[in-house]
Amino acid sequence: MVIPVHDVNPARRTPWVTYALILANVLVFLFTPGTTGSATGDGSLAQMCDLQAFLDHWAAVPQELLHHRMPHLVPTGATGVGPRGPGCVVAPPGYDKSPELSVLTAMFLHGGWLHLLGNMLFLWIFGNNVEDRMGHLRFLLFYGVCGYAATYGFALLDADSGAPLIGASGAIAGVLGAYLVLYPRARVWVLVPFLIFLPLRLPAWLVLGFWFGLQAVYSSGGAVSDAGTVAYVAHVVGFVVGMLIAWPLRRGTPPPPEPRGLLFGRRARPGW
């Protein structure tokens, strides 16, 4: 994978919505039970039970979204000792959960620091220009629509799953799809792991096209990766929806500035 670090495409106005989304995601993560364990990798049983109870309450679950099939027993966050040893205590849920609203809350939950930082990096680099083109309110609505489409798209392919689905990846994939449509020739500085991290400046169509191609390849093997942790189908759906929504805005979108400097050791070519 290439790691984007900066795009040569300055925004005309301050992307307040992008900043607010990043701040909200970070704050929610810091107050999510089990954050310490996800950072150190040595979470205790109590932390894991607390996190599981939190996710069952606030995460999106495919069978709940499509069938409104709510579980009869859920983790309470407490620990106990049963016939098979220590574990999480379960009981009838003491709350009313709206599956439709859980899609929104799930978009602000992350499973660990790498999950959070990876998503926020992409949103930071590519969100400002999409917000600049759409405007603050329309960008916020666009972000939500892409997130909902990605979540329900995933749920349709794994309708009986009871596993919680979390993360802003689907919504951010929509941002990437919109950026590809609006600014395909913008240059993006990336780090390419080749013995060392090699910095290169590549066109956005190549960076984002490669990213989307990987998601499509991974998703072709199933709705979730072998590790059961990455919903690649949600990325694909969000990206395509973002492209479709942004398509009418192509005309009238000012082109990014032509960067100066070197590209692959040669002066950047306008035709890239």
CSV table of C-alpha atoms in Angstrom, one decimal:
chain,number,residue,atom,x,y,z
A,1,MET,CA,0.0,0.0,0.0
A,2,VAL,CA,1.0,3.6,-0.6
A,3,ILE,CA,0.5,6.0,2.3
A,4,PRO,CA,-0.7,9.5,1.3
A,5,VAL,CA,0.7,12.3,3.4
A,6,HIS,CA,-0.3,15.5,1.5
A,7,ASP,CA,-2.0,16.7,-1.7
A,8,VAL,CA,-1.0,19.6,-3.8
A,9,ASN,CA,-4.5,21.1,-3.9
A,10,PRO,CA,-5.1,24.0,-1.6
A,11,ALA,CA,-8.7,24.7,-0.5
A,12,ARG,CA,-10.2,28.2,-0.9
A,13,ARG,CA,-12.0,28.1,2.5
A,14,THR,CA,-11.6,26.6,5.9
A,15,PRO,CA,-13.0,23.0,6.0
A,16,TRP,CA,-14.8,23.3,9.3
A,17,VAL,CA,-16.9,20.2,8.8
A,18,THR,CA,-13.9,18.1,8.1
A,19,TYR,CA,-12.1,19.4,11.2
A,20,ALA,CA,-15.3,18.8,13.3
A,21,LEU,CA,-15.6,15.2,12.0
A,22,ILE,CA,-12.0,14.5,12.8
A,23,LEU,CA,-12.3,16.0,16.3
A,24,ALA,CA,-15.6,14.1,17.0
A,25,ASN,CA,-14.1,10.8,15.9
A,26,VAL,CA,-11.0,11.3,18.1
A,27,LEU,CA,-13.1,12.3,21.2
A,28,VAL,CA,-15.5,9.4,20.8
A,29,PHE,CA,-12.5,7.0,20.6
A,30,LEU,CA,-10.8,8.5,23.7
A,31,PHE,CA,-14.0,7.9,25.7
A,32,THR,CA,-14.7,4.4,24.3
A,33,PRO,CA,-14.3,1.7,26.9
A,34,GLY,CA,-11.2,-0.4,26.2
A,35,THR,CA,-9.2,2.3,24.5
A,36,THR,CA,-6.2,1.7,26.8
A,37,GLY,CA,-6.2,-2.0,25.9
A,38,SER,CA,-6.4,-1.3,22.2
A,39,ALA,CA,-3.4,1.0,22.4
A,40,THR,CA,-1.2,-1.4,24.4
A,41,GLY,CA,-2.6,-4.7,23.2
A,42,ASP,CA,-3.0,-6.1,26.7
A,43,GLY,CA,-6.6,-5.2,27.5
A,44,SER,CA,-8.0,-7.0,30.6
A,45,LEU,CA,-11.1,-9.2,30.6
A,46,ALA,CA,-13.0,-6.4,32.3
A,47,GLN,CA,-12.0,-3.9,29.5
A,48,MET,CA,-12.9,-6.3,26.8
A,49,CYS,CA,-16.3,-7.0,28.4
A,50,ASP,CA,-17.0,-3.3,28.8
A,51,LEU,CA,-16.0,-2.7,25.2
A,52,GLN,CA,-18.2,-5.5,23.9
A,53,ALA,CA,-21.2,-4.2,25.8
A,54,PHE,CA,-20.6,-0.7,24.4
A,55,LEU,CA,-20.3,-1.9,20.8
A,56,ASP,CA,-23.5,-4.1,21.1
A,57,HIS,CA,-25.3,-1.0,22.2
A,58,TRP,CA,-23.9,1.5,19.7
A,59,ALA,CA,-22.5,-0.4,16.7
A,60,ALA,CA,-24.5,-1.3,13.5
A,61,VAL,CA,-25.3,-5.0,13.3
A,62,PRO,CA,-26.5,-6.4,9.9
A,63,GLN,CA,-29.3,-8.7,11.2
A,64,GLU,CA,-30.7,-5.8,13.3
A,65,LEU,CA,-30.6,-3.4,10.3
A,66,LEU,CA,-32.4,-5.8,7.9
A,67,HIS,CA,-34.5,-8.0,10.1
A,68,HIS,CA,-34.9,-5.9,13.2
A,69,ARG,CA,-33.8,-9.1,15.0
A,70,MET,CA,-32.7,-7.8,18.3
A,71,PRO,CA,-30.7,-10.2,20.6
A,72,HIS,CA,-32.3,-11.5,23.7
A,73,LEU,CA,-29.1,-11.5,25.7
A,74,VAL,CA,-26.3,-8.9,25.5
A,75,PRO,CA,-23.1,-8.4,27.5
A,76,THR,CA,-23.6,-6.1,30.5
A,77,GLY,CA,-20.0,-5.0,30.8
A,78,ALA,CA,-19.5,-7.1,34.0
A,79,THR,CA,-17.3,-10.1,34.3
A,80,GLY,CA,-18.1,-13.4,36.0
A,81,VAL,CA,-17.1,-17.0,36.3
A,82,GLY,CA,-19.1,-19.7,34.6
A,83,PRO,CA,-18.8,-23.4,33.9
A,84,ARG,CA,-16.1,-22.6,31.3
A,85,GLY,CA,-14.2,-20.2,33.4
A,86,PRO,CA,-14.1,-16.4,33.5
A,87,GLY,CA,-16.1,-14.5,30.9
A,88,CYS,CA,-18.5,-11.6,30.2
A,89,VAL,CA,-21.9,-11.6,32.0
A,90,VAL,CA,-24.9,-11.5,29.6
A,91,ALA,CA,-28.5,-10.4,30.4
A,92,PRO,CA,-31.5,-9.0,28.6
A,93,PRO,CA,-30.7,-5.6,27.2
A,94,GLY,CA,-31.6,-2.7,29.5
A,95,TYR,CA,-32.0,-0.2,26.6
A,96,ASP,CA,-34.0,0.3,23.4
A,97,LYS,CA,-31.8,0.3,20.3
A,98,SER,CA,-32.7,1.9,17.0
A,99,PRO,CA,-31.0,0.0,14.2
A,100,GLU,CA,-31.3,2.9,11.9
A,101,LEU,CA,-29.7,5.3,14.3
A,102,SER,CA,-26.9,2.8,15.1
A,103,VAL,CA,-25.6,3.3,11.6
A,104,LEU,CA,-24.8,6.9,12.5
A,105,THR,CA,-23.3,6.2,15.9
A,106,ALA,CA,-21.2,3.3,14.4
A,107,MET,CA,-19.6,5.8,12.0
A,108,PHE,CA,-17.8,7.4,15.0
A,109,LEU,CA,-16.6,4.2,16.6
A,110,HIS,CA,-13.2,2.6,15.9
A,111,GLY,CA,-11.6,-0.6,16.9
A,112,GLY,CA,-8.1,0.7,17.7
A,113,TRP,CA,-5.5,3.4,17.2
A,114,LEU,CA,-4.5,2.2,13.7
A,115,HIS,CA,-8.1,2.0,12.6
A,116,LEU,CA,-8.7,5.6,13.8
A,117,LEU,CA,-5.5,7.2,12.6
A,118,GLY,CA,-5.7,5.6,9.1
A,119,ASN,CA,-9.3,6.9,8.6
A,120,MET,CA,-8.5,10.3,9.9
A,121,LEU,CA,-5.4,10.6,7.7
A,122,PHE,CA,-7.4,10.0,4.6
A,123,LEU,CA,-10.2,12.4,5.7
A,124,TRP,CA,-7.7,15.1,6.6
A,125,ILE,CA,-5.9,14.9,3.2
A,126,PHE,CA,-8.9,14.5,0.9
A,127,GLY,CA,-11.9,15.9,2.8
A,128,ASN,CA,-11.0,19.6,2.7
A,129,ASN,CA,-11.2,19.8,-1.1
A,130,VAL,CA,-14.4,17.9,-1.4
A,131,GLU,CA,-16.0,20.1,1.3
A,132,ASP,CA,-14.6,23.2,-0.5
A,133,ARG,CA,-16.4,22.1,-3.7
A,134,MET,CA,-19.7,21.1,-2.1
A,135,GLY,CA,-20.0,23.6,0.7
A,136,HIS,CA,-20.2,22.8,4.4
A,137,LEU,CA,-23.8,21.6,4.8
A,138,ARG,CA,-23.9,19.6,1.6
A,139,PHE,CA,-20.6,18.0,2.4
A,140,LEU,CA,-21.9,16.9,5.8
A,141,LEU,CA,-25.0,15.4,4.2
A,142,PHE,CA,-22.9,13.8,1.6
A,143,TYR,CA,-20.7,12.2,4.3
A,144,GLY,CA,-23.7,10.8,6.0
A,145,VAL,CA,-25.3,9.4,2.9
A,146,CYS,CA,-22.1,7.6,1.9
A,147,GLY,CA,-21.8,6.2,5.4
A,148,TYR,CA,-25.3,4.9,5.4
A,149,ALA,CA,-25.0,3.5,1.9
A,150,ALA,CA,-21.8,1.7,2.7
A,151,THR,CA,-23.3,0.1,5.9
A,152,TYR,CA,-26.5,-1.1,4.3
A,153,GLY,CA,-24.6,-2.3,1.2
A,154,PHE,CA,-22.4,-4.4,3.5
A,155,ALA,CA,-25.4,-5.6,5.5
A,156,LEU,CA,-27.2,-6.8,2.3
A,157,LEU,CA,-24.4,-9.2,1.6
A,158,ASP,CA,-24.1,-10.5,5.1
A,159,ALA,CA,-27.7,-10.1,6.3
A,160,ASP,CA,-27.6,-12.8,9.0
A,161,SER,CA,-24.4,-11.5,10.7
A,162,GLY,CA,-24.5,-10.6,14.3
A,163,ALA,CA,-21.1,-9.1,14.3
A,164,PRO,CA,-20.9,-5.3,15.0
A,165,LEU,CA,-19.9,-3.1,12.2
A,166,ILE,CA,-18.0,0.1,13.2
A,167,GLY,CA,-15.8,2.8,11.7
A,168,ALA,CA,-15.9,5.8,9.4
A,169,SER,CA,-14.3,3.9,6.5
A,170,GLY,CA,-17.5,3.7,4.4
A,171,ALA,CA,-18.2,7.5,4.6
A,172,ILE,CA,-14.5,8.3,4.0
A,173,ALA,CA,-14.4,6.0,1.0
A,174,GLY,CA,-17.2,8.1,-0.4
A,175,VAL,CA,-15.0,11.2,0.1
A,176,LEU,CA,-12.2,9.4,-1.8
A,177,GLY,CA,-14.6,8.6,-4.7
A,178,ALA,CA,-15.7,12.2,-4.9
A,179,TYR,CA,-12.1,13.4,-4.9
A,180,LEU,CA,-11.2,11.1,-7.7
A,181,VAL,CA,-14.1,12.5,-9.8
A,182,LEU,CA,-13.5,16.1,-9.0
A,183,TYR,CA,-9.7,16.3,-8.9
A,184,PRO,CA,-8.2,13.3,-10.8
A,185,ARG,CA,-5.1,15.2,-11.9
A,186,ALA,CA,-4.3,16.7,-8.4
A,187,ARG,CA,-0.8,15.5,-7.2
A,188,VAL,CA,-0.6,13.6,-4.0
A,189,TRP,CA,2.6,13.0,-2.0
A,190,VAL,CA,2.8,9.4,-0.9
A,191,LEU,CA,5.2,7.2,1.0
A,192,VAL,CA,5.9,3.9,-0.8
A,193,PRO,CA,7.5,1.1,1.3
A,194,PHE,CA,10.5,-0.1,-0.8
A,195,LEU,CA,13.2,-1.0,1.6
A,196,ILE,CA,12.6,2.4,3.1
A,197,PHE,CA,9.6,4.7,2.8
A,198,LEU,CA,10.2,6.4,-0.6
A,199,PRO,CA,8.4,9.7,-1.1
A,200,LEU,CA,6.8,10.2,-4.5
A,201,ARG,CA,4.3,12.6,-6.0
A,202,LEU,CA,1.6,10.8,-7.9
A,203,PRO,CA,-1.6,11.9,-9.6
A,204,ALA,CA,-4.7,11.3,-7.5
A,205,TRP,CA,-6.3,9.1,-10.1
A,206,LEU,CA,-3.4,6.6,-9.7
A,207,VAL,CA,-3.3,6.8,-5.9
A,208,LEU,CA,-7.1,6.5,-5.4
A,209,GLY,CA,-7.6,4.1,-8.3
A,210,PHE,CA,-5.0,1.8,-6.8
A,211,TRP,CA,-6.7,2.0,-3.4
A,212,PHE,CA,-10.1,1.2,-4.8
A,213,GLY,CA,-8.7,-1.7,-6.8
A,214,LEU,CA,-7.3,-3.2,-3.7
A,215,GLN,CA,-10.6,-2.9,-1.9
A,216,ALA,CA,-12.4,-4.5,-4.8
A,217,VAL,CA,-10.0,-7.4,-4.9
A,218,TYR,CA,-10.2,-8.0,-1.2
A,219,SER,CA,-14.0,-7.8,-1.2
A,220,SER,CA,-14.3,-10.3,-4.0
A,221,GLY,CA,-13.3,-13.0,-1.5
A,222,GLY,CA,-16.3,-12.2,0.8
A,223,ALA,CA,-17.9,-9.4,2.7
A,224,VAL,CA,-15.2,-9.5,5.4
A,225,SER,CA,-11.5,-10.2,5.3
A,226,ASP,CA,-10.2,-13.6,6.6
A,227,ALA,CA,-9.5,-11.9,9.9
A,228,GLY,CA,-13.1,-10.8,10.1
A,229,THR,CA,-12.1,-7.2,10.9
A,230,VAL,CA,-12.3,-5.2,7.7
A,231,ALA,CA,-15.6,-4.7,5.7
A,232,TYR,CA,-14.1,-4.2,2.3
A,233,VAL,CA,-17.5,-4.3,0.6
A,234,ALA,CA,-18.5,-1.2,2.6
A,235,HIS,CA,-15.4,0.6,1.2
A,236,VAL,CA,-16.4,-0.3,-2.3
A,237,VAL,CA,-20.0,0.7,-1.9
A,238,GLY,CA,-19.1,4.0,-0.2
A,239,PHE,CA,-16.5,4.8,-2.9
A,240,VAL,CA,-18.9,4.2,-5.8
A,241,VAL,CA,-21.7,6.2,-4.2
A,242,GLY,CA,-19.3,9.1,-3.6
A,243,MET,CA,-18.3,9.0,-7.3
A,244,LEU,CA,-21.9,9.0,-8.4
A,245,ILE,CA,-23.0,11.9,-6.2
A,246,ALA,CA,-20.0,14.0,-7.2
A,247,TRP,CA,-20.2,13.3,-10.9
A,248,PRO,CA,-22.6,16.3,-11.7
A,249,LEU,CA,-20.2,18.6,-9.9
A,250,ARG,CA,-17.3,17.8,-12.3
A,251,ARG,CA,-18.2,20.7,-14.6
A,252,GLY,CA,-17.3,24.0,-13.0
A,253,THR,CA,-14.7,22.4,-10.6
A,254,PRO,CA,-11.6,24.5,-10.8
A,255,PRO,CA,-8.5,22.4,-11.6
A,256,PRO,CA,-5.8,22.0,-9.0
A,257,PRO,CA,-2.7,24.1,-9.4
A,258,GLU,CA,0.1,22.7,-11.5
A,259,PRO,CA,2.8,21.8,-9.0
A,260,ARG,CA,6.4,22.7,-9.4
A,261,GLY,CA,9.3,20.5,-8.6
A,262,LEU,CA,10.3,17.0,-9.5
A,263,LEU,CA,8.3,13.9,-10.3
A,264,PHE,CA,10.2,10.6,-10.5
A,265,GLY,CA,13.4,12.7,-10.9
A,266,ARG,CA,12.0,14.6,-13.9
A,267,ARG,CA,10.0,17.9,-14.1
A,268,ALA,CA,6.3,17.2,-13.7
A,269,ARG,CA,4.5,16.8,-16.9
A,270,PRO,CA,1.2,18.7,-17.4
A,271,GLY,CA,-0.3,15.7,-19.1
A,272,TRP,CA,-0.2,13.5,-16.0
